[in-house]
CSV table of C-alpha atoms and ligand atoms in Angstrom, one decimal:
chain,number,residue,atom,x,y,z
X,1,MET,CA,63.2,-136.8,-173.1
X,2,SER,CA,65.6,-136.5,-175.9
X,3,ARG,CA,65.6,-134.9,-179.1
X,4,ASN,CA,68.1,-135.3,-182.1
X,5,ARG,CA,69.8,-132.4,-182.0
X,6,CYS,CA,72.6,-130.9,-184.7
X,7,ALA,CA,75.7,-131.3,-183.5
X,8,ARG,CA,76.9,-127.6,-184.8
X,9,CYS,CA,73.7,-125.2,-184.1
X,10,LEU,CA,72.4,-127.6,-181.0
X,11,ARG,CA,68.7,-127.1,-182.4
X,12,PRO,CA,66.5,-130.0,-183.2
X,13,GLN,CA,67.8,-131.5,-186.2
X,14,THR,CA,64.0,-130.4,-187.5
X,15,HIS,CA,64.7,-126.7,-187.0
X,16,CYS,CA,68.1,-126.6,-187.8
X,17,LEU,CA,69.4,-123.6,-188.8
X,18,CYS,CA,73.1,-124.0,-190.7
X,19,PRO,CA,71.7,-123.7,-194.0
X,20,LEU,CA,71.0,-119.7,-192.7
X,21,ILE,CA,74.4,-119.6,-191.4
X,22,PRO,CA,77.2,-117.5,-193.5
X,23,SER,CA,80.7,-117.6,-193.2
X,24,LEU,CA,82.0,-114.4,-192.9
X,25,ASP,CA,85.6,-113.2,-193.1
X,26,SER,CA,86.2,-110.1,-190.5
X,27,ARG,CA,89.2,-108.2,-189.7
X,28,THR,CA,88.6,-108.5,-186.3
X,29,ARG,CA,88.7,-111.6,-184.4
X,30,VAL,CA,85.7,-112.2,-181.6
X,31,LEU,CA,86.1,-113.9,-178.7
X,32,LEU,CA,82.7,-115.0,-177.1
X,33,LEU,CA,82.9,-116.1,-173.2
X,34,GLN,CA,79.6,-117.7,-172.5
X,35,HIS,CA,78.5,-118.4,-169.2
X,36,PRO,CA,77.6,-122.6,-168.6
X,37,CYS,CA,73.4,-121.2,-168.2
X,38,GLU,CA,73.4,-119.7,-171.9
X,39,VAL,CA,74.4,-123.1,-173.5
X,40,SER,CA,70.9,-125.3,-173.3
X,41,HIS,CA,69.3,-121.8,-173.7
X,42,ALA,CA,66.5,-121.8,-176.8
X,43,LEU,CA,67.9,-118.6,-178.0
X,44,ASN,CA,71.7,-119.2,-178.1
X,45,THR,CA,72.4,-116.3,-180.3
X,46,ALA,CA,76.4,-116.3,-179.6
X,47,ARG,CA,76.8,-119.7,-180.6
X,48,LEU,CA,74.8,-118.4,-183.8
X,49,ALA,CA,77.6,-115.5,-184.2
X,50,ALA,CA,80.6,-118.2,-183.5
X,51,LEU,CA,79.7,-119.9,-186.2
X,52,GLY,CA,79.1,-117.5,-188.8
X,53,LEU,CA,82.7,-115.5,-188.2
X,54,ASN,CA,85.5,-117.5,-189.8
X,55,ASN,CA,87.5,-114.9,-187.0
X,56,ALA,CA,85.4,-116.1,-183.7
X,57,GLU,CA,85.5,-118.4,-181.1
X,58,LEU,CA,83.5,-119.1,-178.4
X,59,ILE,CA,84.3,-120.4,-174.8
X,60,VAL,CA,81.6,-121.6,-172.1
X,61,GLY,CA,83.0,-121.3,-168.6
X,62,GLU,CA,82.8,-118.8,-165.7
X,63,VAL,CA,86.3,-119.2,-164.6
X,64,PHE,CA,88.8,-119.0,-167.4
X,65,GLU,CA,92.1,-120.7,-167.2
X,66,ASP,CA,93.6,-119.7,-170.8
X,67,LEU,CA,93.0,-115.8,-170.7
X,68,PRO,CA,96.7,-115.1,-170.7
X,69,THR,CA,96.9,-116.7,-174.3
X,70,LEU,CA,93.4,-116.2,-174.9
X,71,LEU,CA,93.4,-112.5,-174.4
X,72,ASN,CA,97.3,-112.0,-176.6
X,73,PRO,CA,96.3,-113.7,-180.2
X,74,PRO,CA,100.2,-111.6,-181.9
X,75,GLY,CA,98.7,-109.3,-184.1
X,76,TYR,CA,95.7,-107.7,-182.0
X,77,GLN,CA,94.8,-105.7,-179.3
X,78,ALA,CA,91.7,-106.7,-176.8
X,79,ARG,CA,89.3,-104.6,-175.9
X,80,LEU,CA,86.0,-106.2,-173.8
X,81,LEU,CA,82.2,-105.1,-174.9
X,82,PHE,CA,81.0,-104.0,-171.8
X,83,PRO,CA,79.7,-100.8,-170.1
X,84,ALA,CA,82.0,-98.7,-167.9
X,85,ASP,CA,82.1,-95.3,-167.3
X,86,ASP,CA,85.7,-94.7,-168.9
X,87,ALA,CA,84.7,-97.2,-172.1
X,88,GLN,CA,85.5,-96.2,-175.0
X,89,PRO,CA,82.9,-95.9,-178.0
X,90,MET,CA,83.5,-98.5,-180.8
X,91,GLN,CA,83.9,-96.1,-183.1
X,92,ALA,CA,87.6,-94.8,-181.6
X,93,TYR,CA,88.8,-98.2,-183.4
X,94,ALA,CA,87.6,-97.5,-186.7
X,95,ALA,CA,90.6,-97.5,-188.3
X,96,THR,CA,93.0,-98.3,-186.1
X,97,ASP,CA,96.3,-100.3,-187.4
X,98,LYS,CA,96.5,-103.0,-184.9
X,99,PRO,CA,92.9,-104.8,-185.7
X,100,LEU,CA,90.9,-105.5,-182.5
X,101,LEU,CA,90.2,-109.1,-180.6
X,102,LEU,CA,86.9,-107.6,-179.4
X,103,VAL,CA,85.7,-110.2,-176.1
X,104,VAL,CA,82.0,-110.2,-175.2
X,105,PRO,CA,81.1,-111.8,-172.5
X,106,ASP,CA,77.6,-113.7,-172.8
X,107,GLY,CA,74.9,-114.3,-170.0
X,108,THR,CA,72.9,-112.1,-168.6
X,109,TRP,CA,74.1,-108.8,-166.7
X,110,ARG,CA,74.5,-111.1,-163.5
X,111,LYS,CA,76.4,-113.4,-164.6
X,112,ALA,CA,78.3,-111.5,-166.7
X,113,ARG,CA,79.6,-109.3,-163.7
X,114,LYS,CA,80.3,-112.2,-161.9
X,115,MET,CA,82.6,-113.6,-165.0
X,116,LEU,CA,84.6,-110.4,-164.5
X,117,HIS,CA,85.0,-110.6,-160.9
X,118,LEU,CA,86.0,-114.3,-161.0
X,119,ASN,CA,88.5,-113.4,-163.8
X,120,PRO,CA,90.3,-110.3,-162.8
X,121,LEU,CA,92.2,-110.4,-166.3
X,122,LEU,CA,89.2,-109.8,-168.2
X,123,ALA,CA,88.0,-106.9,-165.4
X,124,ALA,CA,91.1,-105.4,-166.5
X,125,LEU,CA,90.6,-105.0,-170.2
X,126,PRO,CA,90.1,-101.6,-171.9
X,127,ARG,CA,86.3,-101.3,-172.5
X,128,VAL,CA,84.3,-100.2,-175.5
X,129,THR,CA,80.9,-99.6,-175.7
X,130,LEU,CA,78.4,-99.7,-178.5
X,131,ALA,CA,76.3,-96.0,-179.4
X,132,ASP,CA,73.2,-95.7,-177.4
X,133,GLY,CA,70.0,-96.2,-179.8
X,134,GLY,CA,70.1,-99.5,-181.3
X,135,VAL,CA,67.0,-101.0,-182.0
X,136,SER,CA,66.7,-104.9,-180.7
X,137,ARG,CA,64.7,-107.0,-183.2
X,138,TYR,CA,65.0,-110.0,-180.0
X,139,ARG,CA,61.8,-109.4,-178.8
X,140,LEU,CA,61.3,-112.5,-177.0
X,141,ARG,CA,63.9,-112.3,-174.1
X,142,LYS,CA,64.0,-109.2,-171.4
X,143,ALA,CA,67.9,-107.5,-170.5
X,144,PRO,CA,69.8,-110.4,-172.2
X,145,GLY,CA,73.0,-109.5,-171.2
X,146,PRO,CA,75.5,-106.4,-171.6
X,147,GLY,CA,72.9,-103.6,-172.7
X,148,ALA,CA,69.4,-104.1,-174.8
X,149,LEU,CA,70.6,-105.7,-177.8
X,150,SER,CA,71.3,-110.1,-178.1
X,151,THR,CA,75.0,-111.0,-178.2
X,152,VAL,CA,74.8,-111.7,-182.3
X,153,GLU,CA,72.8,-107.9,-182.4
X,154,ALA,CA,75.7,-106.3,-180.5
X,155,ILE,CA,78.4,-108.0,-182.4
X,156,VAL,CA,77.2,-107.2,-185.9
X,157,GLN,CA,76.7,-103.7,-184.8
X,158,ALA,CA,80.2,-103.8,-183.2
X,159,LEU,CA,81.7,-105.0,-186.8
X,160,GLN,CA,79.7,-102.8,-188.9
X,161,VAL,CA,81.4,-99.6,-187.1
X,162,LEU,CA,84.9,-101.4,-187.0
X,163,GLU,CA,85.1,-102.4,-190.7
X,164,ALA,CA,82.3,-100.0,-192.6
X,165,PRO,CA,81.4,-100.1,-195.3
X,166,THR,CA,81.2,-103.9,-195.3
X,167,SER,CA,77.8,-105.4,-193.6
X,168,PHE,CA,78.0,-108.7,-191.6
X,169,GLU,CA,73.8,-108.2,-191.8
X,170,PRO,CA,74.0,-112.0,-192.9
X,171,LEU,CA,75.0,-112.9,-189.4
X,172,LEU,CA,71.8,-112.2,-188.5
X,173,ARG,CA,69.4,-114.3,-190.4
X,174,PRO,CA,69.5,-117.3,-188.3
X,175,PHE,CA,69.0,-115.6,-185.2
X,176,GLU,CA,65.6,-113.9,-187.4
X,177,ALA,CA,64.2,-117.5,-188.1
X,178,LEU,CA,64.9,-118.2,-184.9
X,179,ILE,CA,62.7,-115.8,-183.5
X,180,GLU,CA,59.9,-115.9,-185.6
X,181,GLY,CA,60.3,-119.8,-185.0
X,182,GLN,CA,60.1,-119.2,-181.3
X,183,ILE,CA,57.2,-117.0,-181.8
X,184,ALA,CA,55.4,-119.8,-184.1
X,185,ALA,CA,55.7,-122.1,-181.2
X,186,MET,CA,54.6,-119.5,-178.7
X,187,GLY,CA,51.4,-118.4,-180.5
X,188,GLU,CA,50.5,-115.3,-181.5
X,189,GLU,CA,48.2,-114.6,-178.9
X,190,THR,CA,50.3,-115.8,-176.0
X,191,TYR,CA,53.2,-113.4,-177.2
X,192,GLN,CA,50.6,-110.3,-177.3
X,193,LYS,CA,50.0,-111.0,-173.5
X,194,ASN,CA,53.5,-111.1,-172.8
X,195,HIS,CA,55.3,-108.9,-175.1
X,196,GLY,CA,52.8,-106.7,-176.6
X,197,ARG,CA,52.3,-103.2,-175.3
V,201,ZN,ZN1,72.0,-126.9,-187.1
């Protein structure tokens, strides 16, 4: 089976999301470390985030050899978006002199934990978390990654805290189209059966 895919967003060309993907500037730099299992998933929201932000990079792997360089771009302080008892709330960095390099593991809980285990430099980074109460629009996959939010939603929330009052909502447009498309393809009946209350 080989359907023609858009080389940029990796969607079938008939469902290319590129026209909806913005090109946003941010003071924060975002580094997405994506587990290989996520690459071919239909809901690859980390890729949407990386494409929509000019100051973002997505790297696929499980062990990252270049971490000493990746985690130390001049002028940034690296923080890992991942829960921990001593994680600081994102708000603590809302008005820092030195912008954040926000490092975001993308994978299921299990895969993300494994990535930290395999990359001690990653595990050693100071951690930041989002405030509770974020409501996901992600209705299709249960526990898609760290926290209850999809990766692109988590990044939007983080940036909105760090760079208020700038809005990063446009990053969600292709994501929302993707979800609507998935639900339509699945059939509303199946959707209600699997995900309705
Ligand atoms: Zn595309």
